Amino acid sequence: GSNDIIPAIGQIFPHVSFVARNSPADKAGLKVKDHVLSINGINLPTADRIIEELDKIPKGGTARVEIQRKGENKELLMTPRD
């Protein structure tokens, strides 16, 4: 669930400060210091919004997570835990 990543406030968008090993975020390729730009196309200017959007993903669903890593935008696919 949403407790597997801990977003921290970055300069523009929240950045990831921790990724739990073998969590959905880890399996999707999310890394510490990635800036989370959007989930399923919804811009996420705050850490609270990241948690809200991840909690909306239905059981067995997949989230499209757009991140920025070292200045490059990437899209990851994350399947939250049941």
PDB file of N, CA, C and O in Angstrom:
ATOM      1  N   GLY A   1       0.784  -1.185   0.000  1.00  0.00           N
ATOM      2  CA  GLY A   1       0.000   0.000   0.000  1.00  0.00           C
ATOM      3  C   GLY A   1       0.826   1.249   0.000  1.00  0.00           C
ATOM      4  O   GLY A   1       2.002   1.252  -0.302  1.00  0.00           O
ATOM      5  N   SER A   2       0.192   2.329   0.360  1.00  0.00           N
ATOM      6  CA  SER A   2       0.817   3.635   0.302  1.00  0.00           C
ATOM      7  C   SER A   2       1.878   3.832   1.373  1.00  0.00           C
ATOM      8  O   SER A   2       2.609   4.795   1.328  1.00  0.00           O
ATOM      9  N   ASN A   3       1.998   2.941   2.343  1.00  0.00           N
ATOM     10  CA  ASN A   3       3.036   3.072   3.362  1.00  0.00           C
ATOM     11  C   ASN A   3       4.377   2.525   2.896  1.00  0.00           C
ATOM     12  O   ASN A   3       5.347   2.602   3.631  1.00  0.00           O
ATOM     13  N   ASP A   4       4.448   1.989   1.685  1.00  0.00           N
ATOM     14  CA  ASP A   4       5.677   1.411   1.176  1.00  0.00           C
ATOM     15  C   ASP A   4       6.620   2.456   0.600  1.00  0.00           C
ATOM     16  O   ASP A   4       7.768   2.167   0.331  1.00  0.00           O
ATOM     17  N   ILE A   5       6.123   3.643   0.359  1.00  0.00           N
ATOM     18  CA  ILE A   5       6.975   4.739  -0.087  1.00  0.00           C
ATOM     19  C   ILE A   5       6.726   5.917   0.834  1.00  0.00           C
ATOM     20  O   ILE A   5       5.633   6.079   1.356  1.00  0.00           O
ATOM     21  N   ILE A   6       7.746   6.684   1.060  1.00  0.00           N
ATOM     22  CA  ILE A   6       7.595   7.875   1.884  1.00  0.00           C
ATOM     23  C   ILE A   6       7.991   9.064   1.030  1.00  0.00           C
ATOM     24  O   ILE A   6       9.166   9.279   0.750  1.00  0.00           O
ATOM     25  N   PRO A   7       6.993   9.839   0.553  1.00  0.00           N
ATOM     26  CA  PRO A   7       7.330  11.011  -0.243  1.00  0.00           C
ATOM     27  C   PRO A   7       7.837  12.133   0.651  1.00  0.00           C
ATOM     28  O   PRO A   7       7.383  12.297   1.770  1.00  0.00           O
ATOM     29  N   ALA A   8       8.782  12.883   0.160  1.00  0.00           N
ATOM     30  CA  ALA A   8       9.268  14.074   0.845  1.00  0.00           C
ATOM     31  C   ALA A   8       9.052  15.260  -0.087  1.00  0.00           C
ATOM     32  O   ALA A   8       8.982  15.096  -1.295  1.00  0.00           O
ATOM     33  N   ILE A   9       8.921  16.426   0.480  1.00  0.00           N
ATOM     34  CA  ILE A   9       8.636  17.593  -0.352  1.00  0.00           C
ATOM     35  C   ILE A   9       9.909  18.014  -1.080  1.00  0.00           C
ATOM     36  O   ILE A   9      10.931  18.302  -0.461  1.00  0.00           O
ATOM     37  N   GLY A  10       9.826  18.040  -2.412  1.00  0.00           N
ATOM     38  CA  GLY A  10      10.940  18.481  -3.244  1.00  0.00           C
ATOM     39  C   GLY A  10      10.760  19.941  -3.620  1.00  0.00           C
ATOM     40  O   GLY A  10       9.855  20.613  -3.137  1.00  0.00           O
ATOM     41  N   GLN A  11      11.611  20.443  -4.472  1.00  0.00           N
ATOM     42  CA  GLN A  11      11.535  21.838  -4.855  1.00  0.00           C
ATOM     43  C   GLN A  11      10.300  22.122  -5.700  1.00  0.00           C
ATOM     44  O   GLN A  11       9.679  23.157  -5.548  1.00  0.00           O
ATOM     45  N   ILE A  12       9.954  21.207  -6.590  1.00  0.00           N
ATOM     46  CA  ILE A  12       8.819  21.426  -7.475  1.00  0.00           C
ATOM     47  C   ILE A  12       7.734  20.401  -7.212  1.00  0.00           C
ATOM     48  O   ILE A  12       6.595  20.744  -6.972  1.00  0.00           O
ATOM     49  N   PHE A  13       8.086  19.155  -7.249  1.00  0.00           N
ATOM     50  CA  PHE A  13       7.151  18.061  -6.973  1.00  0.00           C
ATOM     51  C   PHE A  13       7.732  17.238  -5.826  1.00  0.00           C
ATOM     52  O   PHE A  13       8.943  17.251  -5.602  1.00  0.00           O
ATOM     53  N   PRO A  14       6.881  16.504  -5.118  1.00  0.00           N
ATOM     54  CA  PRO A  14       7.407  15.654  -4.046  1.00  0.00           C
ATOM     55  C   PRO A  14       8.419  14.663  -4.598  1.00  0.00           C
ATOM     56  O   PRO A  14       8.290  14.196  -5.724  1.00  0.00           O
ATOM     57  N   HIS A  15       9.421  14.365  -3.799  1.00  0.00           N
ATOM     58  CA  HIS A  15      10.374  13.330  -4.201  1.00  0.00           C
ATOM     59  C   HIS A  15      10.316  12.195  -3.194  1.00  0.00           C
ATOM     60  O   HIS A  15       9.880  12.367  -2.066  1.00  0.00           O
ATOM     61  N   VAL A  16      10.756  11.042  -3.651  1.00  0.00           N
ATOM     62  CA  VAL A  16      10.711   9.838  -2.833  1.00  0.00           C
ATOM     63  C   VAL A  16      11.941   9.822  -1.926  1.00  0.00           C
ATOM     64  O   VAL A  16      13.068   9.976  -2.393  1.00  0.00           O
ATOM     65  N   SER A  17      11.710   9.642  -0.629  1.00  0.00           N
ATOM     66  CA  SER A  17      12.824   9.594   0.313  1.00  0.00           C
ATOM     67  C   SER A  17      13.119   8.165   0.780  1.00  0.00           C
ATOM     68  O   SER A  17      14.156   7.915   1.371  1.00  0.00           O
ATOM     69  N   PHE A  18      12.205   7.225   0.513  1.00  0.00           N
ATOM     70  CA  PHE A  18      12.387   5.835   0.931  1.00  0.00           C
ATOM     71  C   PHE A  18      11.521   4.940   0.073  1.00  0.00           C
ATOM     72  O   PHE A  18      10.391   5.291  -0.231  1.00  0.00           O
ATOM     73  N   VAL A  19      12.049   3.781  -0.312  1.00  0.00           N
ATOM     74  CA  VAL A  19      11.276   2.756  -1.017  1.00  0.00           C
ATOM     75  C   VAL A  19      11.520   1.434  -0.297  1.00  0.00           C
ATOM     76  O   VAL A  19      12.659   0.994  -0.168  1.00  0.00           O
ATOM     77  N   ALA A  20      10.449   0.815   0.184  1.00  0.00           N
ATOM     78  CA  ALA A  20      10.571  -0.459   0.883  1.00  0.00           C
ATOM     79  C   ALA A  20      10.975  -1.569  -0.088  1.00  0.00           C
ATOM     80  O   ALA A  20      10.427  -1.653  -1.191  1.00  0.00           O
ATOM     81  N   ARG A  21      11.897  -2.394   0.325  1.00  0.00           N
ATOM     82  CA  ARG A  21      12.358  -3.511  -0.504  1.00  0.00           C
ATOM     83  C   ARG A  21      11.193  -4.460  -0.806  1.00  0.00           C
ATOM     84  O   ARG A  21      10.380  -4.756   0.060  1.00  0.00           O
ATOM     85  N   ASN A  22      11.099  -4.885  -2.051  1.00  0.00           N
ATOM     86  CA  ASN A  22      10.061  -5.812  -2.541  1.00  0.00           C
ATOM     87  C   ASN A  22       8.649  -5.231  -2.484  1.00  0.00           C
ATOM     88  O   ASN A  22       7.681  -5.960  -2.607  1.00  0.00           O
ATOM     89  N   SER A  23       8.535  -3.932  -2.295  1.00  0.00           N
ATOM     90  CA  SER A  23       7.219  -3.275  -2.313  1.00  0.00           C
ATOM     91  C   SER A  23       6.797  -3.069  -3.765  1.00  0.00           C
ATOM     92  O   SER A  23       7.612  -3.191  -4.686  1.00  0.00           O
ATOM     93  N   PRO A  24       5.515  -2.734  -3.996  1.00  0.00           N
ATOM     94  CA  PRO A  24       5.085  -2.429  -5.359  1.00  0.00           C
ATOM     95  C   PRO A  24       5.913  -1.302  -5.991  1.00  0.00           C
ATOM     96  O   PRO A  24       6.238  -1.363  -7.177  1.00  0.00           O
ATOM     97  N   ALA A  25       6.270  -0.301  -5.193  1.00  0.00           N
ATOM     98  CA  ALA A  25       7.082   0.808  -5.716  1.00  0.00           C
ATOM     99  C   ALA A  25       8.459   0.307  -6.148  1.00  0.00           C
ATOM    100  O   ALA A  25       8.965   0.686  -7.209  1.00  0.00           O
ATOM    101  N   ASP A  26       9.069  -0.542  -5.338  1.00  0.00           N
ATOM    102  CA  ASP A  26      10.371  -1.118  -5.654  1.00  0.00           C
ATOM    103  C   ASP A  26      10.284  -1.964  -6.922  1.00  0.00           C
ATOM    104  O   ASP A  26      11.109  -1.836  -7.836  1.00  0.00           O
ATOM    105  N   LYS A  27       9.268  -2.802  -7.018  1.00  0.00           N
ATOM    106  CA  LYS A  27       9.092  -3.667  -8.188  1.00  0.00           C
ATOM    107  C   LYS A  27       8.831  -2.862  -9.459  1.00  0.00           C
ATOM    108  O   LYS A  27       9.203  -3.274 -10.553  1.00  0.00           O
ATOM    109  N   ALA A  28       8.211  -1.679  -9.319  1.00  0.00           N
ATOM    110  CA  ALA A  28       7.943  -0.822 -10.477  1.00  0.00           C
ATOM    111  C   ALA A  28       9.190  -0.067 -10.912  1.00  0.00           C
ATOM    112  O   ALA A  28       9.235   0.481 -12.012  1.00  0.00           O
ATOM    113  N   GLY A  29      10.202  -0.017 -10.039  1.00  0.00           N
ATOM    114  CA  GLY A  29      11.440   0.678 -10.384  1.00  0.00           C
ATOM    115  C   GLY A  29      11.575   2.060  -9.780  1.00  0.00           C
ATOM    116  O   GLY A  29      12.491   2.801 -10.130  1.00  0.00           O
ATOM    117  N   LEU A  30      10.689   2.432  -8.858  1.00  0.00           N
ATOM    118  CA  LEU A  30      10.777   3.731  -8.202  1.00  0.00           C
ATOM    119  C   LEU A  30      12.021   3.770  -7.332  1.00  0.00           C
ATOM    120  O   LEU A  30      12.349   2.794  -6.662  1.00  0.00           O
ATOM    121  N   LYS A  31      12.742   4.894  -7.370  1.00  0.00           N
ATOM    122  CA  LYS A  31      13.994   5.020  -6.628  1.00  0.00           C
ATOM    123  C   LYS A  31      13.966   6.266  -5.742  1.00  0.00           C
ATOM    124  O   LYS A  31      13.251   7.225  -6.017  1.00  0.00           O
ATOM    125  N   VAL A  32      14.772   6.216  -4.681  1.00  0.00           N
ATOM    126  CA  VAL A  32      14.929   7.383  -3.810  1.00  0.00           C
ATOM    127  C   VAL A  32      15.401   8.558  -4.664  1.00  0.00           C
ATOM    128  O   VAL A  32      16.220   8.390  -5.570  1.00  0.00           O
ATOM    129  N   LYS A  33      14.857   9.721  -4.399  1.00  0.00           N
ATOM    130  CA  LYS A  33      15.121  10.992  -5.086  1.00  0.00           C
ATOM    131  C   LYS A  33      14.331  11.161  -6.383  1.00  0.00           C
ATOM    132  O   LYS A  33      14.412  12.212  -7.005  1.00  0.00           O
ATOM    133  N   ASP A  34      13.567  10.136  -6.825  1.00  0.00           N
ATOM    134  CA  ASP A  34      12.685  10.346  -7.972  1.00  0.00           C
ATOM    135  C   ASP A  34      11.644  11.390  -7.586  1.00  0.00           C
ATOM    136  O   ASP A  34      11.136  11.384  -6.464  1.00  0.00           O
ATOM    137  N   HIS A  35      11.340  12.290  -8.502  1.00  0.00           N
ATOM    138  CA  HIS A  35      10.258  13.253  -8.302  1.00  0.00           C
ATOM    139  C   HIS A  35       9.008  12.656  -8.913  1.00  0.00           C
ATOM    140  O   HIS A  35       9.006  12.271 -10.080  1.00  0.00           O
ATOM    141  N   VAL A  36       7.939  12.558  -8.138  1.00  0.00           N
ATOM    142  CA  VAL A  36       6.678  12.007  -8.623  1.00  0.00           C
ATOM    143  C   VAL A  36       5.875  13.153  -9.235  1.00  0.00           C
ATOM    144  O   VAL A  36       5.489  14.094  -8.544  1.00  0.00           O
ATOM    145  N   LEU A  37       5.634  13.069 -10.547  1.00  0.00           N
ATOM    146  CA  LEU A  37       4.928  14.124 -11.265  1.00  0.00           C
ATOM    147  C   LEU A  37       3.428  13.878 -11.321  1.00  0.00           C
ATOM    148  O   LEU A  37       2.633  14.791 -11.149  1.00  0.00           O
ATOM    149  N   SER A  38       3.048  12.616 -11.600  1.00  0.00           N
ATOM    150  CA  SER A  38       1.621  12.319 -11.713  1.00  0.00           C
ATOM    151  C   SER A  38       1.384  10.825 -11.521  1.00  0.00           C
ATOM    152  O   SER A  38       2.294  10.016 -11.664  1.00  0.00           O
ATOM    153  N   ILE A  39       0.148  10.512 -11.176  1.00  0.00           N
ATOM    154  CA  ILE A  39      -0.318   9.132 -11.129  1.00  0.00           C
ATOM    155  C   ILE A  39      -1.582   9.074 -11.958  1.00  0.00           C
ATOM    156  O   ILE A  39      -2.514   9.846 -11.727  1.00  0.00           O
ATOM    157  N   ASN A  40      -1.582   8.204 -12.968  1.00  0.00           N
ATOM    158  CA  ASN A  40      -2.709   8.073 -13.901  1.00  0.00           C
ATOM    159  C   ASN A  40      -3.115   9.417 -14.491  1.00  0.00           C
ATOM    160  O   ASN A  40      -4.292   9.714 -14.636  1.00  0.00           O
ATOM    161  N   GLY A  41      -2.117  10.227 -14.806  1.00  0.00           N
ATOM    162  CA  GLY A  41      -2.368  11.508 -15.467  1.00  0.00           C
ATOM    163  C   GLY A  41      -2.784  12.644 -14.551  1.00  0.00           C
ATOM    164  O   GLY A  41      -3.006  13.749 -15.012  1.00  0.00           O
ATOM    165  N   ILE A  42      -2.875  12.399 -13.254  1.00  0.00           N
ATOM    166  CA  ILE A  42      -3.280  13.435 -12.301  1.00  0.00           C
ATOM    167  C   ILE A  42      -2.017  14.028 -11.683  1.00  0.00           C
ATOM    168  O   ILE A  42      -1.237  13.322 -11.040  1.00  0.00           O
ATOM    169  N   ASN A  43      -1.804  15.335 -11.895  1.00  0.00           N
ATOM    170  CA  ASN A  43      -0.639  16.007 -11.327  1.00  0.00           C
ATOM    171  C   ASN A  43      -0.704  15.979  -9.813  1.00  0.00           C
ATOM    172  O   ASN A  43      -1.773  16.136  -9.222  1.00  0.00           O
ATOM    173  N   LEU A  44       0.457  15.786  -9.204  1.00  0.00           N
ATOM    174  CA  LEU A  44       0.519  15.611  -7.756  1.00  0.00           C
ATOM    175  C   LEU A  44       1.511  16.592  -7.136  1.00  0.00           C
ATOM    176  O   LEU A  44       2.671  16.257  -6.933  1.00  0.00           O
ATOM    177  N   PRO A  45       1.046  17.785  -6.811  1.00  0.00           N
ATOM    178  CA  PRO A  45       1.963  18.791  -6.269  1.00  0.00           C
ATOM    179  C   PRO A  45       2.320  18.596  -4.799  1.00  0.00           C
ATOM    180  O   PRO A  45       3.190  19.282  -4.298  1.00  0.00           O
ATOM    181  N   THR A  46       1.658  17.679  -4.109  1.00  0.00           N
ATOM    182  CA  THR A  46       1.958  17.470  -2.690  1.00  0.00           C
ATOM    183  C   THR A  46       2.075  15.983  -2.373  1.00  0.00           C
ATOM    184  O   THR A  46       1.502  15.133  -3.058  1.00  0.00           O
ATOM    185  N   ALA A  47       2.796  15.684  -1.306  1.00  0.00           N
ATOM    186  CA  ALA A  47       2.959  14.297  -0.873  1.00  0.00           C
ATOM    187  C   ALA A  47       1.614  13.680  -0.500  1.00  0.00           C
ATOM    188  O   ALA A  47       1.361  12.507  -0.788  1.00  0.00           O
ATOM    189  N   ASP A  48       0.739  14.452   0.134  1.00  0.00           N
ATOM    190  CA  ASP A  48      -0.578  13.937   0.517  1.00  0.00           C
ATOM    191  C   ASP A  48      -1.371  13.467  -0.694  1.00  0.00           C
ATOM    192  O   ASP A  48      -2.090  12.473  -0.630  1.00  0.00           O
ATOM    193  N   ARG A  49      -1.263  14.186  -1.804  1.00  0.00           N
ATOM    194  CA  ARG A  49      -2.000  13.810  -3.019  1.00  0.00           C
ATOM    195  C   ARG A  49      -1.487  12.485  -3.584  1.00  0.00           C
ATOM    196  O   ARG A  49      -2.250  11.713  -4.140  1.00  0.00           O
ATOM    197  N   ILE A  50      -0.202  12.203  -3.440  1.00  0.00           N
ATOM    198  CA  ILE A  50       0.336  10.919  -3.903  1.00  0.00           C
ATOM    199  C   ILE A  50      -0.355   9.788  -3.154  1.00  0.00           C
ATOM    200  O   ILE A  50      -0.840   8.837  -3.761  1.00  0.00           O
ATOM    201  N   ILE A  51      -0.412   9.907  -1.847  1.00  0.00           N
ATOM    202  CA  ILE A  51      -1.040   8.872  -1.016  1.00  0.00           C
ATOM    203  C   ILE A  51      -2.512   8.714  -1.394  1.00  0.00           C
ATOM    204  O   ILE A  51      -3.012   7.602  -1.558  1.00  0.00           O
ATOM    205  N   GLU A  52      -3.216   9.845  -1.571  1.00  0.00           N
ATOM    206  CA  GLU A  52      -4.641   9.795  -1.940  1.00  0.00           C
ATOM    207  C   GLU A  52      -4.836   9.050  -3.250  1.00  0.00           C
ATOM    208  O   GLU A  52      -5.736   8.217  -3.364  1.00  0.00           O
ATOM    209  N   GLU A  53      -4.030   9.356  -4.250  1.00  0.00           N
ATOM    210  CA  GLU A  53      -4.199   8.726  -5.562  1.00  0.00           C
ATOM    211  C   GLU A  53      -3.837   7.248  -5.525  1.00  0.00           C
ATOM    212  O   GLU A  53      -4.505   6.429  -6.147  1.00  0.00           O
ATOM    213  N   LEU A  54      -2.787   6.876  -4.797  1.00  0.00           N
ATOM    214  CA  LEU A  54      -2.426   5.457  -4.699  1.00  0.00           C
ATOM    215  C   LEU A  54      -3.526   4.672  -3.992  1.00  0.00           C
ATOM    216  O   LEU A  54      -3.810   3.530  -4.356  1.00  0.00           O
ATOM    217  N   ASP A  55      -4.157   5.288  -3.008  1.00  0.00           N
ATOM    218  CA  ASP A  55      -5.234   4.606  -2.282  1.00  0.00           C
ATOM    219  C   ASP A  55      -6.473   4.387  -3.152  1.00  0.00           C
ATOM    220  O   ASP A  55      -7.298   3.534  -2.845  1.00  0.00           O
ATOM    221  N   LYS A  56      -6.604   5.129  -4.261  1.00  0.00           N
ATOM    222  CA  LYS A  56      -7.753   4.994  -5.166  1.00  0.00           C
ATOM    223  C   LYS A  56      -7.607   3.834  -6.153  1.00  0.00           C
ATOM    224  O   LYS A  56      -8.577   3.455  -6.795  1.00  0.00           O
ATOM    225  N   ILE A  57      -6.397   3.296  -6.285  1.00  0.00           N
ATOM    226  CA  ILE A  57      -6.163   2.231  -7.263  1.00  0.00           C
ATOM    227  C   ILE A  57      -6.919   0.987  -6.796  1.00  0.00           C
ATOM    228  O   ILE A  57      -6.733   0.527  -5.673  1.00  0.00           O
ATOM    229  N   PRO A  58      -7.786   0.433  -7.649  1.00  0.00           N
ATOM    230  CA  PRO A  58      -8.558  -0.745  -7.233  1.00  0.00           C
ATOM    231  C   PRO A  58      -7.681  -1.979  -7.080  1.00  0.00           C
ATOM    232  O   PRO A  58      -6.595  -2.067  -7.662  1.00  0.00           O
ATOM    233  N   LYS A  59      -8.159  -2.930  -6.302  1.00  0.00           N
ATOM    234  CA  LYS A  59      -7.455  -4.194  -6.088  1.00  0.00           C
ATOM    235  C   LYS A  59      -7.143  -4.829  -7.445  1.00  0.00           C
ATOM    236  O   LYS A  59      -8.012  -4.940  -8.300  1.00  0.00           O
ATOM    237  N   GLY A  60      -5.889  -5.179  -7.653  1.00  0.00           N
ATOM    238  CA  GLY A  60      -5.477  -5.781  -8.918  1.00  0.00           C
ATOM    239  C   GLY A  60      -5.242  -4.778 -10.031  1.00  0.00           C
ATOM    240  O   GLY A  60      -4.860  -5.143 -11.129  1.00  0.00           O
ATOM    241  N   GLY A  61      -5.474  -3.490  -9.754  1.00  0.00           N
ATOM    242  CA  GLY A  61      -5.293  -2.440 -10.757  1.00  0.00           C
ATOM    243  C   GLY A  61      -3.837  -2.040 -10.906  1.00  0.00           C
ATOM    244  O   GLY A  61      -2.981  -2.431 -10.114  1.00  0.00           O
ATOM    245  N   THR A  62      -3.568  -1.276 -11.931  1.00  0.00           N
ATOM    246  CA  THR A  62      -2.217  -0.785 -12.199  1.00  0.00           C
ATOM    247  C   THR A  62      -2.244   0.722 -12.297  1.00  0.00           C
ATOM    248  O   THR A  62      -3.158   1.295 -12.897  1.00  0.00           O
ATOM    249  N   ALA A  63      -1.247   1.358 -11.713  1.00  0.00           N
ATOM    250  CA  ALA A  63      -1.126   2.817 -11.772  1.00  0.00           C
ATOM    251  C   ALA A  63       0.013   3.193 -12.714  1.00  0.00           C
ATOM    252  O   ALA A  63       1.077   2.575 -12.688  1.00  0.00           O
ATOM    253  N   ARG A  64      -0.244   4.192 -13.550  1.00  0.00           N
ATOM    254  CA  ARG A  64       0.815   4.781 -14.383  1.00  0.00           C
ATOM    255  C   ARG A  64       1.426   5.909 -13.562  1.00  0.00           C
ATOM    256  O   ARG A  64       0.760   6.891 -13.272  1.00  0.00           O
ATOM    257  N   VAL A  65       2.678   5.758 -13.179  1.00  0.00           N
ATOM    258  CA  VAL A  65       3.351   6.735 -12.339  1.00  0.00           C
ATOM    259  C   VAL A  65       4.399   7.452 -13.184  1.00  0.00           C
ATOM    260  O   VAL A  65       5.350   6.833 -13.663  1.00  0.00           O
ATOM    261  N   GLU A  66       4.204   8.763 -13.391  1.00  0.00           N
ATOM    262  CA  GLU A  66       5.177   9.547 -14.141  1.00  0.00           C
ATOM    263  C   GLU A  66       6.142  10.165 -13.148  1.00  0.00           C
ATOM    264  O   GLU A  66       5.735  10.796 -12.173  1.00  0.00           O
ATOM    265  N   ILE A  67       7.416   9.928 -13.391  1.00  0.00           N
ATOM    266  CA  ILE A  67       8.446  10.450 -12.501  1.00  0.00           C
ATOM    267  C   ILE A  67       9.463  11.258 -13.296  1.00  0.00           C
ATOM    268  O   ILE A  67       9.508  11.189 -14.528  1.00  0.00           O
ATOM    269  N   GLN A  68      10.257  12.014 -12.575  1.00  0.00           N
ATOM    270  CA  GLN A  68      11.424  12.657 -13.166  1.00  0.00           C
ATOM    271  C   GLN A  68      12.634  12.173 -12.370  1.00  0.00           C
ATOM    272  O   GLN A  68      12.649  12.261 -11.135  1.00  0.00           O
ATOM    273  N   ARG A  69      13.601  11.620 -13.099  1.00  0.00           N
ATOM    274  CA  ARG A  69      14.824  11.102 -12.482  1.00  0.00           C
ATOM    275  C   ARG A  69      16.014  11.736 -13.178  1.00  0.00           C
ATOM    276  O   ARG A  69      16.195  11.570 -14.376  1.00  0.00           O
ATOM    277  N   LYS A  70      16.784  12.493 -12.420  1.00  0.00           N
ATOM    278  CA  LYS A  70      17.985  13.156 -12.959  1.00  0.00           C
ATOM    279  C   LYS A  70      17.652  13.959 -14.213  1.00  0.00           C
ATOM    280  O   LYS A  70      18.368  13.910 -15.210  1.00  0.00           O
ATOM    281  N   GLY A  71      16.512  14.675 -14.168  1.00  0.00           N
ATOM    282  CA  GLY A  71      16.128  15.551 -15.266  1.00  0.00           C
ATOM    283  C   GLY A  71      15.403  14.871 -16.409  1.00  0.00           C
ATOM    284  O   GLY A  71      14.983  15.529 -17.353  1.00  0.00           O
ATOM    285  N   GLU A  72      15.242  13.559 -16.348  1.00  0.00           N
ATOM    286  CA  GLU A  72      14.576  12.820 -17.423  1.00  0.00           C
ATOM    287  C   GLU A  72      13.244  12.264 -16.929  1.00  0.00           C
ATOM    288  O   GLU A  72      13.174  11.652 -15.866  1.00  0.00           O
ATOM    289  N   ASN A  73      12.180  12.497 -17.719  1.00  0.00           N
ATOM    290  CA  ASN A  73      10.867  11.970 -17.356  1.00  0.00           C
ATOM    291  C   ASN A  73      10.742  10.514 -17.784  1.00  0.00           C
ATOM    292  O   ASN A  73      11.187  10.147 -18.871  1.00  0.00           O
ATOM    293  N   LYS A  74      10.137   9.704 -16.904  1.00  0.00           N
ATOM    294  CA  LYS A  74       9.914   8.286 -17.186  1.00  0.00           C
ATOM    295  C   LYS A  74       8.524   7.921 -16.703  1.00  0.00           C
ATOM    296  O   LYS A  74       7.987   8.575 -15.814  1.00  0.00           O
ATOM    297  N   GLU A  75       7.968   6.866 -17.290  1.00  0.00           N
ATOM    298  CA  GLU A  75       6.689   6.345 -16.819  1.00  0.00           C
ATOM    299  C   GLU A  75       6.903   4.931 -16.299  1.00  0.00           C
ATOM    300  O   GLU A  75       7.494   4.099 -16.972  1.00  0.00           O
ATOM    301  N   LEU A  76       6.436   4.701 -15.080  1.00  0.00           N
ATOM    302  CA  LEU A  76       6.527   3.386 -14.450  1.00  0.00           C
ATOM    303  C   LEU A  76       5.132   2.832 -14.271  1.00  0.00           C
ATOM    304  O   LEU A  76       4.172   3.592 -14.112  1.00  0.00           O
ATOM    305  N   LEU A  77       5.000   1.529 -14.285  1.00  0.00           N
ATOM    306  CA  LEU A  77       3.711   0.880 -14.009  1.00  0.00           C
ATOM    307  C   LEU A  77       3.801   0.207 -12.642  1.00  0.00           C
ATOM    308  O   LEU A  77       4.695  -0.604 -12.405  1.00  0.00           O
ATOM    309  N   MET A  78       2.889   0.583 -11.745  1.00  0.00           N
ATOM    310  CA  MET A  78       2.906   0.065 -10.393  1.00  0.00           C
ATOM    311  C   MET A  78       1.593  -0.637 -10.102  1.00  0.00           C
ATOM    312  O   MET A  78       0.523  -0.089 -10.361  1.00  0.00           O
ATOM    313  N   THR A  79       1.674  -1.847  -9.573  1.00  0.00           N
ATOM    314  CA  THR A  79       0.488  -2.600  -9.161  1.00  0.00           C
ATOM    315  C   THR A  79       0.487  -2.650  -7.639  1.00  0.00           C
ATOM    316  O   THR A  79       1.305  -3.350  -7.047  1.00  0.00           O
ATOM    317  N   PRO A  80      -0.407  -1.867  -7.004  1.00  0.00           N
ATOM    318  CA  PRO A  80      -0.462  -1.874  -5.535  1.00  0.00           C
ATOM    319  C   PRO A  80      -0.787  -3.260  -5.000  1.00  0.00           C
ATOM    320  O   PRO A  80      -1.356  -4.101  -5.694  1.00  0.00           O
ATOM    321  N   ARG A  81      -0.431  -3.486  -3.743  1.00  0.00           N
ATOM    322  CA  ARG A  81      -0.738  -4.771  -3.094  1.00  0.00           C
ATOM    323  C   ARG A  81      -2.224  -4.915  -2.926  1.00  0.00           C
ATOM    324  O   ARG A  81      -2.947  -3.938  -2.848  1.00  0.00           O
ATOM    325  N   ASP A  82      -2.653  -6.165  -2.788  1.00  0.00           N
ATOM    326  CA  ASP A  82      -4.073  -6.445  -2.547  1.00  0.00           C
ATOM    327  C   ASP A  82      -4.472  -6.020  -1.156  1.00  0.00           C
ATOM    328  O   ASP A  82      -3.733  -6.034  -0.243  1.00  0.00           O
TER     329      ASP A  82
END
